[in-house]
Short mmCIF file of C-alpha atoms in Angstrom, two decimals:
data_model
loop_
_atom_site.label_atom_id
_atom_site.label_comp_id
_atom_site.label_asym_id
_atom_site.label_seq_id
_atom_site.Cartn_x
_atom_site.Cartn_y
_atom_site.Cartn_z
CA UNK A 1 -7.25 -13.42 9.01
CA UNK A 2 -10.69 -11.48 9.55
CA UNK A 3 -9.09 -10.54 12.95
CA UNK A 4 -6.40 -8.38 11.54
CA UNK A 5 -8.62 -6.52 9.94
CA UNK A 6 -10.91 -5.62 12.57
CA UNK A 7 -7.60 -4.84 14.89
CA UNK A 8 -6.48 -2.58 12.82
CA UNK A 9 -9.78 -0.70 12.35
CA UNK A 10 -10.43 -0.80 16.05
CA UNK A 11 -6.98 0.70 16.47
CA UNK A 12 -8.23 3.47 14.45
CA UNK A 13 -11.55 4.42 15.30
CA UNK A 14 -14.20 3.54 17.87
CA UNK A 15 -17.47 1.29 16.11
CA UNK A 16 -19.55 -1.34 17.61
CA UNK A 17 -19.88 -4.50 17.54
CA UNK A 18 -23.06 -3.73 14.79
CA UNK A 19 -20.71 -1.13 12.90
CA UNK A 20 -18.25 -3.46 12.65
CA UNK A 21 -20.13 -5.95 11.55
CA UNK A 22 -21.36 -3.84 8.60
CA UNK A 23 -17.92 -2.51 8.00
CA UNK A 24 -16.63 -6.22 7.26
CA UNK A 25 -19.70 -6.64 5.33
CA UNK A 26 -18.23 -4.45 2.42
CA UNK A 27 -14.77 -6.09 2.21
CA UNK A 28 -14.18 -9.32 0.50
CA UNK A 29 -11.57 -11.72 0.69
CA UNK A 30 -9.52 -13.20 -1.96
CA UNK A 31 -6.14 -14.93 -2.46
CA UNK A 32 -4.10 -13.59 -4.98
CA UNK A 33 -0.87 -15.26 -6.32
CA UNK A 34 2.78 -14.29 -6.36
CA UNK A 35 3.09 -11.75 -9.47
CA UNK A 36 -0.75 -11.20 -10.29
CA UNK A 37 -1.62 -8.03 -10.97
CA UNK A 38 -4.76 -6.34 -9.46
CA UNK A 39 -4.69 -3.38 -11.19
CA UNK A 40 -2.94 -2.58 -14.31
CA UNK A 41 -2.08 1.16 -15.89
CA UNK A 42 -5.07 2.45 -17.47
CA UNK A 43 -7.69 0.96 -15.45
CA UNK A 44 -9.67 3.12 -12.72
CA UNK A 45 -8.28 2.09 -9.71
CA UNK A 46 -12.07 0.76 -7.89
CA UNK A 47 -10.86 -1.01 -4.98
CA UNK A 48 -8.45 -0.67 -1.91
CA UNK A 49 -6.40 -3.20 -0.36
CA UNK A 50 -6.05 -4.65 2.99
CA UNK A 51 -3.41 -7.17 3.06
CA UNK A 52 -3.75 -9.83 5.69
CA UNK A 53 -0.95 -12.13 4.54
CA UNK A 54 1.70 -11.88 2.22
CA UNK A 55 2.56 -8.36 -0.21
CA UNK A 56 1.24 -5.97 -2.31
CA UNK A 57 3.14 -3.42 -4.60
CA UNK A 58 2.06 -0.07 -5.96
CA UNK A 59 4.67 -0.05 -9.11
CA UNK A 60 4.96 2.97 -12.60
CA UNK A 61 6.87 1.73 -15.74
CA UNK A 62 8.32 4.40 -17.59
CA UNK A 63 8.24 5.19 -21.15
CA UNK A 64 12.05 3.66 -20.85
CA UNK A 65 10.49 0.50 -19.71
CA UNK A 66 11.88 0.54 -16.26
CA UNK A 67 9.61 0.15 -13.27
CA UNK A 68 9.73 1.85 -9.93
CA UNK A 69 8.04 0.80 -7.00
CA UNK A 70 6.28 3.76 -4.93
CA UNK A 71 4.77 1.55 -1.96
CA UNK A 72 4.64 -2.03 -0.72
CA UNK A 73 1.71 -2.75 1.68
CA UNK A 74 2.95 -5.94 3.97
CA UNK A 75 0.51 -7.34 6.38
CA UNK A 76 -1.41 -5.20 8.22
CA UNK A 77 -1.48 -2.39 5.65
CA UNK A 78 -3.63 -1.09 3.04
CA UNK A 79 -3.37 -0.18 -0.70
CA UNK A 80 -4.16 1.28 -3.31
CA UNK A 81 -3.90 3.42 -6.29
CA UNK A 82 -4.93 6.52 -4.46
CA UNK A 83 -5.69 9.45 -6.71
CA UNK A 84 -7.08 6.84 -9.68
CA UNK A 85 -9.42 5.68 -6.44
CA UNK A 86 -10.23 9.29 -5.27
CA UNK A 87 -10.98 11.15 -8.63
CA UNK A 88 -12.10 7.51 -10.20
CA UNK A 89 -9.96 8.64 -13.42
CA UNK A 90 -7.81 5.47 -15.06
CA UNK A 91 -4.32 4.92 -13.03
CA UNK A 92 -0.81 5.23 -14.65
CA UNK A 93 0.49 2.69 -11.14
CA UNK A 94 -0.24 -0.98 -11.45
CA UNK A 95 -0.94 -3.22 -7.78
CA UNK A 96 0.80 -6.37 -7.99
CA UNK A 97 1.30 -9.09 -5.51
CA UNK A 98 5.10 -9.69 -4.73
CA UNK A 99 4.08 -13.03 -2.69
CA UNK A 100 1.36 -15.11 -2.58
CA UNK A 101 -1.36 -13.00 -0.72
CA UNK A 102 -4.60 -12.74 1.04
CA UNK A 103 -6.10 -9.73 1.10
CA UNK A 104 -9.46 -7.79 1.45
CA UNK A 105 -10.70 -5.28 -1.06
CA UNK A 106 -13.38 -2.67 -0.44
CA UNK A 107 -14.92 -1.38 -3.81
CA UNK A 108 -15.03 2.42 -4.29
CA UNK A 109 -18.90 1.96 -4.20
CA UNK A 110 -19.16 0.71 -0.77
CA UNK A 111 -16.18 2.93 0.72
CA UNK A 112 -18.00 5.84 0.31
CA UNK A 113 -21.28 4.00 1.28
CA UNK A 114 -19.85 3.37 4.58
CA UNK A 115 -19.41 6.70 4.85
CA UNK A 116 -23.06 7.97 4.66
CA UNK A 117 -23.88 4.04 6.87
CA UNK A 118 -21.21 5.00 9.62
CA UNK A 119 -20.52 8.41 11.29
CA UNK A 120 -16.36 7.14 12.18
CA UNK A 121 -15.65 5.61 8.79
CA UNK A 122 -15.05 9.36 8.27
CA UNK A 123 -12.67 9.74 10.90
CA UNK A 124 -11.18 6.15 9.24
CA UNK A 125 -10.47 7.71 5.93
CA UNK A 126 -9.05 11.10 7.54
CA UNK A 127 -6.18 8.84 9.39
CA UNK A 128 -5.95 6.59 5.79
CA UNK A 129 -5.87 9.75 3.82
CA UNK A 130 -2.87 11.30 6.45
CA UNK A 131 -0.81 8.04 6.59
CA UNK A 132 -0.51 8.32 2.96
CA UNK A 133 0.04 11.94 2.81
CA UNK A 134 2.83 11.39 5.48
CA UNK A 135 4.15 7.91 3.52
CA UNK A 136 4.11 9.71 0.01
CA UNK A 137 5.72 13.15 1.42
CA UNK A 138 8.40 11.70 3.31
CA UNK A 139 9.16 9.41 -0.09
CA UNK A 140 9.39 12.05 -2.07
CA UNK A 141 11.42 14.43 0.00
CA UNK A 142 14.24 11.31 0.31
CA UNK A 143 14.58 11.45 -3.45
CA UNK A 144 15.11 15.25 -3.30
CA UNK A 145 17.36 15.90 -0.80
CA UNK A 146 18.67 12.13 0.05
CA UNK A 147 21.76 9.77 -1.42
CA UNK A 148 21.46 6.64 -2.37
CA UNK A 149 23.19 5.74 0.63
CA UNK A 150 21.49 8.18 2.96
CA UNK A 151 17.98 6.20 1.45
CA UNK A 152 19.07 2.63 1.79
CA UNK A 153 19.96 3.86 5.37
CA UNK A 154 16.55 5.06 6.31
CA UNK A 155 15.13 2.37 4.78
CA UNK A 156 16.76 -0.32 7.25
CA UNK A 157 16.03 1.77 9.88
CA UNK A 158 11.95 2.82 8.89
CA UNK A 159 11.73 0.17 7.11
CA UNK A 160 13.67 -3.43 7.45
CA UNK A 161 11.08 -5.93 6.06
CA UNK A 162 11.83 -4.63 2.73
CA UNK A 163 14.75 -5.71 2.63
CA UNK A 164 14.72 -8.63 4.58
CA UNK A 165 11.58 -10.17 2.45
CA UNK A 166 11.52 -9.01 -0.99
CA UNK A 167 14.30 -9.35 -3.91
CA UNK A 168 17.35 -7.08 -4.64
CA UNK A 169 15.66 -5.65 -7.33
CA UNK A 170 12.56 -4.88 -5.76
CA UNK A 171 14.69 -2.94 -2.87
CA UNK A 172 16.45 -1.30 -5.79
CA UNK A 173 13.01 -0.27 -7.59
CA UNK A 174 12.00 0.97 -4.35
CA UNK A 175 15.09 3.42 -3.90
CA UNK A 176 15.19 4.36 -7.59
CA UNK A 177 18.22 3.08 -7.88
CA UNK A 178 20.17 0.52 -9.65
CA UNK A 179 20.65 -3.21 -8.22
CA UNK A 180 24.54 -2.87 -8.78
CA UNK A 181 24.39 0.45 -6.42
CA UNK A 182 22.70 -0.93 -4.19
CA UNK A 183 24.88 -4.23 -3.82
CA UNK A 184 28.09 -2.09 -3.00
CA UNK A 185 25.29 0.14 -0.43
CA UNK A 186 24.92 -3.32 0.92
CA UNK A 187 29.01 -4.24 1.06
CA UNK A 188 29.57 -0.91 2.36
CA UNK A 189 27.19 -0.82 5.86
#
């Protein structure tokens, strides 16, 4: 699992062999099971998520009670509660794993450590912080000027896995939308 990991750091940025070997230094593994949560509302978010099997979910609950899901990191991916992790204040989102999951967490600690240690971990977080930028704009802009239909649409096209791994109402969550809209989305295409 270690070899995802490095792959997808390598496809980032350029390190050597002794970078790289400090790099995985800092990130530990751990198995976490279907529906535990690794980070609850209220906490300061100290860690980010690589996910080398199974799923994570970056989730709000609203005064209402209802939840809705702003990201799910699959394999290959990373997570985390992003501006609890940047500014180190506590996090309204909670991290939950949707599937049993092994993943690798770097504290906040050593993630800026490794950017004093290595001169491209710098160039690493740029790309992270863009890809989320991107992820969270293009979210956001769906909600404002999207359908339901028009988002369930892009989402099987950006995004299939979502809706071929994870439950109705986790896809629903995930569109801000109700599970009975989106079963007639799904009778409908």
């Amino acid at each position: 699992m270690e070899e995802l990991l490095i792959s997808y750091i390598k496809s980032k940025i350029a390190v050597t062999d002794e970078e790289m070997e400090t790099i995985l230094s800092y990130f530990i593994s751990i198995k976490v099971k279907k529906n535990e949560l690794l980070l609850t509302n209220g906490q300061s978010s100290q860690r980010t998520f690589f996910v080398a099997k199974g799923c994570l979910r970056i989730f709000f609950i609203s005064e209402e009670g209802q939840d809705s899901t702003r990201y799910f990191a699959f394999e290959n991916q990373f997570a985390t509660a992003l501006v609890s992790f940047i500014t180190s204040e506590s996090s309204e989102e909670f991290i939950q794993a949707v599937e049993d999951s092994e993943v690798y967490y770097i504290t906040h600690q050593n993630f800026y450590s490794l950017l004093d240690l290595i001169p491209q971990w710098e160039k690493f977080y740029r790309i992270y912080l863009e890809i989320a930028y991107v992820t969270n704009t293009k979210r956001l802009m769906s909600f404002l000027i999207q359908d339901a239909l028009e988002k369930y649409r892009q989402l099987l096209n950006e995004n299939p896995i979502i809706v071929r791994r994870l439950s109705n109402k986790m896809v629903a969550s995930y569109l801000n939308i109700s599970q009975e809209t989106l079963s007639r989305l799904k009778s409908k295409l």
